[in-house]
Backbone as ProteinMPNN parsed JSONL, in Angstrom:
{"seq_chain_A": "MAFDLFTQFATDETAELQGTWRAIGNDIELLIARSGNRNYARLLNMLIESNRQTLDLRNEVADAKSDEIMVEVLAETVLLGWRGPVMFKGKDLPYSKANAKEVLKMREFRLMVARLSDDMAAYRAKLEVEQGNG", "coords_chain_A": {"N_chain_A": [[-5.347, -13.048, 26.12], [-7.711, -11.653, 23.935], [-8.549, -12.561, 20.592], [-8.918, -10.474, 17.988], [-10.894, -10.463, 15.295], [-11.569, -8.452, 13.478], [-9.379, -6.668, 13.605], [-7.4, -8.323, 12.618], [-8.25, -9.145, 10.026], [-9.978, -7.378, 8.596], [-10.366, -5.238, 5.815], [-9.785, -2.204, 3.964], [-11.879, -1.278, 1.582], [-11.859, 0.875, -0.189], [-9.132, 1.6, -0.261], [-8.201, -0.772, -1.338], [-9.182, -0.606, -3.944], [-8.369, 1.951, -4.89], [-5.713, 2.02, -4.298], [-2.54, 2.014, -2.509], [0.364, 3.854, -1.585], [3.503, 2.47, -2.135], [6.767, 2.041, -1.191], [9.617, 1.272, -3.143], [12.284, 1.566, -3.188], [15.209, 3.655, -3.864], [13.96, 6.194, -3.742], [11.535, 5.818, -5.049], [8.117, 5.293, -5.478], [5.303, 3.183, -5.782], [1.92, 3.222, -6.762], [-0.266, 1.024, -5.66], [-2.98, -1.053, -6.143], [-5.059, -3.516, -4.592], [-4.667, -6.887, -5.535], [-7.189, -8.918, -6.977], [-9.253, -7.251, -6.377], [-12.506, -5.725, -6.962], [-12.528, -4.488, -9.583], [-10.307, -5.689, -10.771], [-11.053, -8.418, -10.758], [-13.335, -8.378, -12.438], [-12.264, -7.468, -14.927], [-10.266, -9.401, -15.413], [-11.816, -11.777, -15.578], [-13.406, -11.127, -17.835], [-11.431, -10.891, -19.86], [-10.315, -13.452, -19.835], [-12.527, -15.023, -20.581], [-13.053, -13.956, -23.159], [-10.822, -14.777, -24.477], [-10.756, -17.485, -24.339], [-10.581, -19.667, -26.191], [-7.956, -19.513, -27.216], [-6.46, -19.668, -24.819], [-7.141, -22.228, -23.991], [-5.582, -23.835, -25.574], [-3.231, -24.496, -24.351], [-0.44, -24.201, -24.832], [2.621, -22.688, -26.101], [1.619, -20.403, -27.337], [-0.71, -19.993, -25.891], [0.435, -19.526, -23.387], [1.772, -17.101, -23.891], [-0.428, -15.461, -24.415], [-1.663, -15.56, -21.933], [0.244, -14.211, -20.351], [0.054, -11.711, -21.597], [-2.562, -11.013, -20.941], [-2.349, -10.812, -18.136], [-0.565, -8.627, -17.94], [-2.186, -6.605, -19.0], [-4.36, -6.612, -17.144], [-3.058, -6.019, -14.696], [-1.964, -3.49, -15.322], [-4.247, -1.977, -15.774], [-5.75, -2.218, -13.419], [-4.227, -2.553, -11.065], [-1.458, -1.535, -10.903], [-1.375, 1.623, -10.438], [-0.071, 4.026, -10.53], [3.027, 5.904, -10.295], [5.742, 7.485, -8.601], [8.608, 9.551, -8.31], [12.067, 9.315, -9.333], [11.667, 7.711, -11.934], [12.95, 5.648, -14.391], [13.454, 4.186, -17.646], [15.313, 2.17, -19.584], [17.298, 4.138, -19.562], [15.927, 6.537, -19.924], [13.666, 9.109, -18.788], [10.602, 8.079, -17.353], [7.461, 8.813, -17.327], [4.418, 8.207, -15.469], [1.918, 6.402, -17.091], [-0.854, 4.539, -18.375], [-0.112, 3.174, -20.65], [2.705, 3.211, -20.414], [2.899, 1.769, -18.063], [1.995, -0.733, -18.931], [4.076, -1.372, -20.642], [6.35, -1.657, -18.91], [5.413, -3.657, -17.259], [5.591, -5.863, -18.81], [8.005, -6.936, -18.285], [8.93, -9.702, -16.646], [9.957, -10.047, -13.949], [9.484, -7.537, -12.764], [6.72, -7.485, -12.986], [6.078, -9.643, -11.302], [6.972, -8.576, -8.852], [5.199, -6.395, -8.523], [2.827, -7.846, -8.35], [3.305, -9.269, -5.959], [3.409, -7.138, -4.119], [0.778, -6.256, -4.357], [-0.607, -8.285, -3.2], [-0.198, -8.076, -0.503], [-1.796, -8.017, 2.332], [-1.594, -6.4, 4.59], [-1.132, -3.803, 3.722], [-3.594, -2.858, 3.105], [-5.243, -2.883, 5.251], [-8.074, -2.298, 7.292], [-8.797, 0.454, 9.374], [-9.56, 0.55, 12.763], [-12.32, 2.23, 13.796], [-13.266, 4.243, 16.429], [-16.356, 4.217, 17.837], [-18.411, 7.009, 18.373], [-19.859, 7.925, 21.426], [-20.656, 5.381, 22.087], [-19.819, 3.685, 24.462]], "CA_chain_A": [[-5.729, -11.905, 25.303], [-8.684, -12.008, 22.905], [-8.145, -12.449, 19.185], [-9.895, -9.622, 17.322], [-10.957, -10.777, 13.871], [-11.55, -7.213, 12.709], [-7.997, -6.187, 13.561], [-6.584, -9.251, 11.837], [-8.686, -9.472, 8.679], [-10.776, -6.365, 7.906], [-9.611, -4.399, 4.888], [-10.412, -0.969, 3.492], [-12.204, -1.505, 0.17], [-11.418, 2.042, -0.961], [-7.688, 1.44, -0.465], [-8.008, -1.902, -2.24], [-9.495, -0.165, -5.306], [-7.626, 3.15, -5.28], [-4.308, 1.75, -4.078], [-1.739, 2.652, -1.467], [1.727, 4.103, -2.052], [4.451, 1.494, -1.624], [8.158, 2.365, -1.528], [10.369, 0.128, -3.671], [13.707, 1.905, -3.156], [15.697, 4.758, -4.696], [12.958, 7.264, -3.719], [10.459, 5.5, -5.978], [6.928, 4.7, -4.887], [4.286, 2.709, -6.706], [0.548, 3.224, -6.26], [-0.67, -0.359, -5.908], [-4.276, -1.522, -5.659], [-4.993, -4.921, -4.174], [-5.093, -7.867, -6.535], [-8.45, -9.545, -6.62], [-10.312, -6.28, -6.099], [-13.655, -5.811, -7.867], [-12.144, -4.137, -10.954], [-9.376, -6.737, -11.196], [-11.814, -9.642, -11.026], [-14.181, -8.17, -13.625], [-11.455, -7.406, -16.146], [-9.635, -10.7, -15.616], [-12.844, -12.704, -16.065], [-13.784, -10.758, -19.194], [-10.341, -11.212, -20.783], [-10.199, -14.912, -19.916], [-13.644, -15.528, -21.393], [-12.924, -13.549, -24.562], [-9.641, -15.446, -25.046], [-10.846, -18.876, -23.897], [-10.134, -20.6, -27.219], [-6.492, -19.466, -27.248], [-5.946, -20.157, -23.54], [-7.367, -23.672, -23.913], [-4.577, -24.543, -26.369], [-2.219, -24.96, -23.388], [0.867, -24.268, -25.484], [3.357, -21.426, -25.992], [0.713, -19.318, -27.739], [-1.579, -19.778, -24.732], [1.264, -18.903, -22.347], [1.988, -15.703, -24.28], [-1.715, -14.764, -24.232], [-1.851, -15.442, -20.491], [1.106, -13.101, -19.917], [-0.533, -10.475, -22.147], [-3.748, -10.723, -20.129], [-1.911, -10.341, -16.813], [-0.038, -7.275, -18.115], [-3.352, -5.732, -19.173], [-5.12, -6.534, -15.888], [-2.259, -5.292, -13.701], [-1.837, -2.083, -15.725], [-5.552, -1.311, -15.686], [-6.441, -2.305, -12.128], [-3.351, -2.721, -9.902], [-0.384, -0.53, -10.92], [-2.17, 2.817, -10.738], [0.755, 5.226, -10.614], [4.336, 5.887, -9.657], [6.359, 8.794, -8.41], [10.042, 9.457, -8.065], [12.858, 9.36, -10.57], [11.512, 6.449, -12.656], [13.569, 5.637, -15.719], [13.388, 2.928, -18.376], [16.339, 2.17, -20.631], [18.044, 5.381, -19.507], [15.09, 7.711, -20.192], [12.589, 9.343, -17.83], [9.383, 7.357, -17.69], [6.303, 9.28, -16.556], [3.366, 7.205, -15.382], [0.717, 6.324, -17.928], [-1.223, 3.126, -18.497], [0.72, 2.603, -21.728], [4.029, 2.956, -19.85], [2.752, 0.676, -17.102], [1.936, -1.973, -19.707], [5.421, -1.639, -21.164], [7.253, -2.174, -17.873], [4.853, -4.893, -16.713], [6.004, -6.967, -19.685], [9.177, -7.54, -17.651], [8.399, -10.704, -15.715], [10.342, -9.818, -12.553], [8.755, -6.36, -12.292], [5.324, -7.924, -12.854], [5.996, -10.458, -10.092], [7.102, -7.688, -7.696], [3.922, -5.678, -8.4], [1.845, -8.82, -7.871], [3.583, -9.53, -4.532], [2.976, -5.961, -3.363], [-0.684, -6.165, -4.388], [-1.145, -9.36, -2.366], [0.152, -7.815, 0.892], [-3.013, -7.566, 3.003], [-1.296, -5.372, 5.589], [-1.196, -2.478, 3.091], [-4.996, -2.486, 2.86], [-6.011, -3.139, 6.479], [-9.024, -1.285, 7.768], [-8.482, 1.048, 10.679], [-10.676, 0.468, 13.695], [-12.825, 3.548, 14.174], [-13.96, 4.225, 17.698], [-17.69, 4.806, 17.687], [-18.696, 8.088, 19.307], [-21.019, 7.782, 22.293], [-20.961, 3.966, 22.368], [-18.734, 3.233, 25.307]], "C_chain_A": [[-6.648, -12.389, 24.17], [-8.109, -11.76, 21.504], [-9.233, -11.68, 18.448], [-9.851, -9.87, 15.813], [-10.927, -9.523, 13.001], [-10.117, -6.727, 12.523], [-7.147, -7.051, 12.638], [-6.968, -9.314, 10.36], [-9.473, -8.395, 7.93], [-9.887, -5.503, 7.019], [-10.455, -3.205, 4.457], [-10.638, -1.109, 1.987], [-11.776, -0.329, -0.708], [-9.924, 1.944, -1.256], [-7.409, 0.285, -1.419], [-8.229, -1.501, -3.687], [-8.611, 0.986, -5.778], [-6.131, 3.028, -5.039], [-3.716, 2.471, -2.886], [-0.332, 2.821, -2.034], [2.672, 3.148, -1.356], [5.849, 1.848, -2.115], [8.853, 1.104, -2.048], [11.87, 0.408, -3.724], [14.043, 3.047, -4.095], [14.684, 5.897, -4.829], [11.832, 7.061, -4.729], [9.334, 4.836, -5.196], [5.97, 4.31, -5.998], [2.927, 2.79, -6.027], [-0.068, 1.885, -6.662], [-2.035, -0.638, -5.291], [-4.143, -3.008, -5.329], [-5.44, -5.844, -5.305], [-6.368, -8.536, -6.046], [-9.55, -8.555, -6.288], [-11.406, -6.405, -7.17], [-13.276, -5.566, -9.329], [-11.233, -5.2, -11.565], [-10.159, -7.985, -11.619], [-12.665, -9.508, -12.278], [-13.362, -8.22, -14.904], [-10.804, -8.752, -16.431], [-10.637, -11.709, -16.168], [-13.235, -12.418, -17.501], [-12.7, -11.169, -20.195], [-10.13, -12.721, -20.912], [-11.308, -15.479, -20.801], [-13.486, -15.172, -22.866], [-11.722, -14.181, -25.252], [-9.618, -16.941, -24.719], [-10.273, -19.858, -24.918], [-8.604, -20.665, -27.285], [-5.907, -20.047, -25.967], [-6.093, -21.67, -23.403], [-6.366, -24.483, -24.74], [-3.481, -25.135, -25.489], [-0.859, -25.188, -24.053], [1.565, -22.916, -25.342], [2.501, -20.225, -26.382], [-0.213, -18.975, -26.568], [-0.813, -19.099, -23.608], [1.493, -17.428, -22.637], [0.714, -14.883, -24.073], [-1.996, -14.562, -22.746], [-1.01, -14.294, -19.93], [0.531, -11.764, -20.367], [-1.752, -10.053, -21.319], [-3.326, -10.185, -18.763], [-1.333, -8.927, -16.889], [-1.193, -6.277, -18.194], [-4.096, -5.528, -17.855], [-4.345, -5.744, -14.836], [-2.154, -3.81, -14.05], [-3.15, -1.316, -15.543], [-6.098, -1.238, -14.265], [-5.545, -2.383, -10.902], [-2.254, -1.665, -9.854], [-0.995, 0.779, -11.393], [-1.355, 4.103, -10.818], [2.139, 4.958, -10.069], [4.83, 7.303, -9.529], [7.804, 8.57, -7.985], [10.778, 9.464, -9.392], [12.815, 8.024, -11.321], [12.089, 6.593, -14.055], [13.407, 4.251, -16.32], [14.329, 3.034, -19.56], [17.024, 3.524, -20.738], [17.244, 6.649, -19.745], [14.023, 7.842, -19.111], [11.327, 8.633, -18.307], [8.239, 7.858, -16.825], [5.242, 8.186, -16.531], [2.298, 7.447, -16.438], [0.369, 4.848, -18.008], [-0.392, 2.452, -19.584], [2.125, 2.294, -21.205], [3.986, 1.832, -18.822], [2.722, -0.664, -17.831], [3.327, -2.343, -20.226], [6.322, -2.246, -20.093], [6.726, -3.46, -17.241], [5.131, -6.103, -17.605], [7.252, -7.654, -19.131], [8.685, -8.438, -16.521], [8.723, -10.39, -14.255], [9.649, -8.587, -11.973], [7.294, -6.728, -12.05], [5.139, -8.754, -11.582], [6.105, -9.609, -8.829], [5.79, -6.931, -7.457], [2.858, -6.625, -7.853], [2.057, -9.126, -6.391], [3.113, -8.361, -3.676], [1.448, -5.893, -3.279], [-1.354, -7.247, -3.544], [-0.935, -9.116, -0.869], [-1.045, -7.192, 1.622], [-2.751, -6.414, 3.972], [-1.403, -3.962, 5.009], [-2.624, -1.975, 2.931], [-5.875, -2.704, 4.097], [-6.92, -1.973, 6.821], [-8.559, -0.788, 9.121], [-9.726, 0.981, 11.537], [-11.078, 1.877, 14.109], [-13.608, 3.419, 15.471], [-15.288, 4.94, 17.517], [-17.927, 5.835, 18.768], [-19.955, 7.771, 20.121], [-21.408, 6.342, 22.617], [-19.854, 3.38, 23.233], [-19.169, 2.288, 26.282]], "O_chain_A": [[-6.383, -13.41, 23.535], [-7.295, -10.861, 21.292], [-10.349, -12.176, 18.298], [-8.877, -9.521, 15.146], [-10.337, -9.524, 11.921], [-9.7, -6.413, 11.408], [-6.265, -6.54, 11.949], [-6.096, -9.518, 9.515], [-9.618, -8.501, 6.712], [-8.798, -5.092, 7.419], [-11.68, -3.211, 4.577], [-9.685, -1.063, 1.209], [-11.372, -0.529, -1.854], [-9.5, 2.182, -2.387], [-6.479, 0.356, -2.222], [-7.537, -1.999, -4.575], [-8.157, 1.001, -6.923], [-5.358, 3.852, -5.528], [-4.302, 3.403, -2.335], [0.11, 2.026, -2.864], [2.65, 3.026, -0.132], [6.084, 1.943, -3.32], [8.706, 0.019, -1.484], [12.64, -0.404, -4.237], [13.276, 3.374, -5.0], [14.559, 6.497, -5.896], [11.244, 8.03, -5.207], [9.559, 3.949, -4.372], [5.84, 5.0, -7.009], [2.799, 2.463, -4.847], [-0.352, 1.64, -7.834], [-2.23, -0.484, -4.085], [-3.195, -3.662, -5.763], [-6.463, -5.607, -5.947], [-6.584, -8.693, -4.844], [-10.664, -8.959, -5.952], [-11.235, -7.113, -8.162], [-13.654, -6.339, -10.209], [-11.378, -5.559, -12.733], [-9.947, -8.529, -12.703], [-12.713, -10.427, -13.096], [-13.715, -8.923, -15.851], [-10.792, -9.198, -17.578], [-10.334, -12.419, -17.127], [-13.382, -13.34, -18.303], [-13.005, -11.726, -21.249], [-9.801, -13.209, -21.994], [-11.052, -16.315, -21.668], [-13.756, -16.002, -23.733], [-11.613, -14.129, -26.477], [-8.572, -17.584, -24.814], [-9.553, -20.784, -24.545], [-8.03, -21.748, -27.397], [-4.961, -20.834, -26.019], [-5.262, -22.321, -22.77], [-6.315, -25.706, -24.609], [-2.875, -26.149, -25.836], [-0.219, -26.223, -23.862], [1.139, -22.085, -24.54], [2.651, -19.145, -25.809], [-0.465, -17.802, -26.292], [-1.337, -18.202, -22.948], [1.417, -16.596, -21.733], [0.773, -13.744, -23.61], [-2.508, -13.517, -22.345], [-1.497, -13.498, -19.128], [0.524, -10.797, -19.605], [-1.939, -8.869, -21.038], [-3.892, -9.202, -18.286], [-1.582, -8.112, -16.001], [-1.174, -5.237, -17.536], [-4.424, -4.398, -17.493], [-4.917, -4.89, -14.158], [-2.246, -2.962, -13.163], [-3.141, -0.135, -15.196], [-6.828, -0.304, -13.931], [-6.05, -2.288, -9.783], [-2.132, -0.963, -8.85], [-1.119, 1.02, -12.594], [-1.898, 5.16, -11.141], [2.394, 3.919, -9.46], [4.398, 8.203, -10.25], [8.16, 7.552, -7.392], [10.165, 9.605, -10.45], [13.804, 7.291, -11.345], [11.766, 7.522, -14.795], [13.243, 3.265, -15.601], [14.159, 3.887, -20.43], [17.301, 4.01, -21.834], [17.819, 7.737, -19.767], [13.532, 6.845, -18.581], [11.028, 8.593, -19.5], [8.06, 7.381, -15.704], [5.166, 7.352, -17.433], [1.844, 8.574, -16.638], [1.215, 3.996, -17.735], [-0.015, 1.288, -19.448], [2.681, 1.24, -21.511], [4.922, 1.039, -18.72], [3.356, -1.623, -17.393], [3.695, -3.518, -20.238], [6.99, -3.249, -20.346], [7.508, -4.268, -16.741], [4.923, -7.242, -17.188], [7.529, -8.808, -19.459], [8.091, -7.962, -15.554], [7.835, -10.463, -13.405], [9.264, -8.595, -10.803], [6.702, -6.336, -11.044], [4.151, -8.583, -10.868], [5.419, -9.877, -7.842], [5.324, -6.837, -6.321], [2.073, -6.241, -6.985], [1.086, -9.233, -5.642], [2.492, -8.561, -2.632], [0.896, -5.516, -2.246], [-2.534, -7.136, -3.212], [-1.447, -9.878, -0.049], [-1.273, -5.985, 1.536], [-3.606, -5.547, 4.149], [-1.732, -3.022, 5.733], [-2.84, -0.795, 2.653], [-7.102, -2.709, 3.999], [-6.558, -0.808, 6.651], [-7.993, -1.542, 9.912], [-10.82, 1.319, 11.086], [-10.288, 2.619, 14.693], [-14.504, 2.583, 15.588], [-15.345, 6.099, 17.106], [-17.676, 5.576, 19.945], [-20.987, 7.394, 19.564], [-22.377, 6.106, 23.338], [-19.022, 2.629, 22.725], [-18.363, 1.807, 27.079]]}, "name": "protein", "num_of_chains": 1, "seq": "MAFDLFTQFATDETAELQGTWRAIGNDIELLIARSGNRNYARLLNMLIESNRQTLDLRNEVADAKSDEIMVEVLAETVLLGWRGPVMFKGKDLPYSKANAKEVLKMREFRLMVARLSDDMAAYRAKLEVEQGNG"}
């Protein structure tokens, strides 16, 4: 059987930028864009360059700034929404970028979002059969 590179590796750039809904349990879904997408790369590069002096310290201050940058990048370009009964500290939590930044400060949640955004299968391109080319 032939190995089709398109089937294995082609992705849908629109889905990578606009996200796909991913279930995480308890009737909650997150709208997750793919990490490394165009918007992600631009913002990450800009924030790294504008914070280069702090990041180059390679100490606890640099680590804190690195975490702050990742929260910002994920909230702006990867975690694009949620739906379902989302709560935080016992209170309803509607989606907003500010709320996304707040919950992304939790390391384990941030790592889960990052894992979901790295899952290529969620962004695979669908093979479209060309009309009249048989």
